[in-house]
Amino acid sequence: MKTGIRPAPAILVYLSVLSCVSPAKAQSENPFIGKWTATWENKDGRSLQANVVITEAGGTWQTLAQRKLDPCVGKEAQLEIKSVSPKEMRFTARHSEALMGCKDTNIKMQMQPDGTVTGSRGQDEMRFTKN
């Protein structure tokens, strides 16, 4: 008994459709992917901003203020994503890889019920705005 569809081509079509759907599904699982501006006040009450780019593989963090006394501020640092859920993401900005002697920082982003994104960097509370 012959059928109109051969098994091998049907499987190949199915697998190619599946491979197109899987990356789209993976991207939608991280609502934090994109370009952001982070704002916060440091312990001295000084307002600071950073440009943050989050990708599937990591991203970058760059504080906009450049302090002459601290060569670590203003250097672009790679991000290492630690965990992601629909409501929260934790990552480390690898400042130590951008410049020897700089300390890495752990950052948390949280999606609030009203759609705003807040977070923290050590003791500093942050607000994130998507660009």
GROMACS .gro file of C-alpha atoms in nm:
model
  131
    1MET     CA    1   0.000   0.000   0.000
    2LYS     CA    2   0.147   0.332  -0.109
    3THR     CA    3   0.078   0.666   0.055
    4GLY     CA    4   0.120   1.009  -0.101
    5ILE     CA    5   0.374   1.127   0.159
    6ARG     CA    6   0.708   0.964   0.208
    7PRO     CA    7   0.814   0.947   0.576
    8ALA     CA    8   1.159   1.104   0.536
    9PRO     CA    9   1.046   1.430   0.369
   10ALA     CA   10   0.756   1.465   0.614
   11ILE     CA   11   0.994   1.434   0.907
   12LEU     CA   12   1.233   1.688   0.753
   13VAL     CA   13   0.950   1.938   0.706
   14TYR     CA   14   0.838   1.884   1.067
   15LEU     CA   15   1.192   1.930   1.203
   16SER     CA   16   1.253   2.247   0.999
   17VAL     CA   17   0.927   2.399   1.128
   18LEU     CA   18   1.019   2.298   1.482
   19SER     CA   19   1.364   2.458   1.452
   20CYS     CA   20   1.202   2.788   1.349
   21VAL     CA   21   0.959   2.782   1.641
   22SER     CA   22   1.212   2.696   1.914
   23PRO     CA   23   1.428   3.014   1.889
   24ALA     CA   24   1.116   3.233   1.892
   25LYS     CA   25   0.992   3.055   2.202
   26ALA     CA   26   1.330   3.096   2.377
   27GLN     CA   27   1.336   3.470   2.304
   28SER     CA   28   0.987   3.523   2.441
   29GLU     CA   29   1.082   3.359   2.771
   30ASN     CA   30   1.309   3.653   2.865
   31PRO     CA   31   1.105   3.976   2.878
   32PHE     CA   32   1.420   4.171   2.973
   33ILE     CA   33   1.595   4.136   2.635
   34GLY     CA   34   1.656   4.477   2.481
   35LYS     CA   35   1.821   4.814   2.547
   36TRP     CA   36   1.763   4.980   2.885
   37THR     CA   37   1.864   5.286   3.082
   38ALA     CA   38   1.923   5.213   3.450
   39THR     CA   39   1.898   5.501   3.700
   40TRP     CA   40   1.983   5.500   4.070
   41GLU     CA   41   2.134   5.703   4.351
   42ASN     CA   42   2.454   5.584   4.512
   43LYS     CA   43   2.517   5.588   4.887
   44ASP     CA   44   2.630   5.952   4.863
   45GLY     CA   45   2.297   6.052   4.705
   46ARG     CA   46   2.452   6.110   4.363
   47SER     CA   47   2.230   6.020   4.063
   48LEU     CA   48   2.385   5.772   3.824
   49GLN     CA   49   2.282   5.618   3.492
   50ALA     CA   50   2.395   5.319   3.292
   51ASN     CA   51   2.325   5.193   2.943
   52VAL     CA   52   2.230   4.826   2.962
   53VAL     CA   53   2.195   4.592   2.665
   54ILE     CA   54   2.052   4.248   2.737
   55THR     CA   55   2.074   3.968   2.481
   56GLU     CA   56   2.003   3.595   2.494
   57ALA     CA   57   2.373   3.531   2.549
   58GLY     CA   58   2.446   3.811   2.798
   59GLY     CA   59   2.487   4.176   2.706
   60THR     CA   60   2.671   4.483   2.832
   61TRP     CA   61   2.661   4.737   3.116
   62GLN     CA   62   2.817   5.083   3.092
   63THR     CA   63   2.780   5.344   3.363
   64LEU     CA   64   2.756   5.688   3.199
   65ALA     CA   65   2.932   5.895   3.467
   66GLN     CA   66   3.309   5.889   3.444
   67ARG     CA   67   3.486   5.959   3.773
   68LYS     CA   68   3.850   6.054   3.748
   69LEU     CA   69   3.924   5.887   4.081
   70ASP     CA   70   3.766   5.555   3.977
   71PRO     CA   71   3.888   5.413   3.644
   72CYS     CA   72   3.632   5.131   3.668
   73VAL     CA   73   3.336   5.367   3.619
   74GLY     CA   74   3.249   5.423   3.255
   75LYS     CA   75   3.408   5.103   3.122
   76GLU     CA   76   3.175   4.874   2.929
   77ALA     CA   77   3.139   4.541   3.111
   78GLN     CA   78   3.004   4.213   2.979
   79LEU     CA   79   2.697   4.064   3.148
   80GLU     CA   80   2.672   3.709   3.275
   81ILE     CA   81   2.308   3.607   3.317
   82LYS     CA   82   2.255   3.405   3.634
   83SER     CA   83   1.879   3.342   3.624
   84VAL     CA   84   1.572   3.449   3.427
   85SER     CA   85   1.200   3.416   3.491
   86PRO     CA   86   0.905   3.612   3.351
   87LYS     CA   87   0.920   3.845   3.653
   88GLU     CA   88   1.287   3.857   3.752
   89MET     CA   89   1.636   3.845   3.607
   90ARG     CA   90   1.967   3.830   3.792
   91PHE     CA   91   2.300   3.899   3.627
   92THR     CA   92   2.658   3.995   3.702
   93ALA     CA   93   2.836   4.285   3.533
   94ARG     CA   94   3.191   4.155   3.482
   95HIS     CA   95   3.382   4.479   3.549
   96SER     CA   96   3.687   4.270   3.645
   97GLU     CA   97   3.712   4.154   3.284
   98ALA     CA   98   3.686   4.511   3.150
   99LEU     CA   99   3.974   4.638   3.363
  100MET     CA  100   4.200   4.452   3.603
  101GLY     CA  101   4.128   4.544   3.965
  102CYS     CA  102   3.762   4.639   3.910
  103LYS     CA  103   3.497   4.456   4.110
  104ASP     CA  104   3.206   4.267   3.954
  105THR     CA  105   2.856   4.376   4.053
  106ASN     CA  106   2.540   4.170   4.091
  107ILE     CA  107   2.221   4.325   3.957
  108LYS     CA  108   1.860   4.218   3.991
  109MET     CA  109   1.578   4.335   3.762
  110GLN     CA  110   1.213   4.283   3.862
  111MET     CA  111   0.899   4.326   3.652
  112GLN     CA  112   0.635   4.502   3.863
  113PRO     CA  113   0.259   4.438   3.827
  114ASP     CA  114   0.212   4.783   3.667
  115GLY     CA  115   0.473   4.699   3.398
  116THR     CA  116   0.757   4.910   3.537
  117VAL     CA  117   1.094   4.747   3.592
  118THR     CA  118   1.283   4.806   3.916
  119GLY     CA  119   1.587   4.641   4.061
  120SER     CA  120   1.888   4.662   4.284
  121ARG     CA  121   2.265   4.679   4.263
  122GLY     CA  122   2.401   4.601   4.606
  123GLN     CA  123   2.212   4.834   4.843
  124ASP     CA  124   2.118   5.076   4.563
  125GLU     CA  125   1.757   5.064   4.440
  126MET     CA  126   1.728   5.104   4.064
  127ARG     CA  127   1.472   5.188   3.798
  128PHE     CA  128   1.501   5.054   3.443
  129THR     CA  129   1.351   5.225   3.137
  130LYS     CA  130   1.338   5.037   2.807
  131ASN     CA  131   1.479   5.237   2.515
   0.00000   0.00000   0.00000
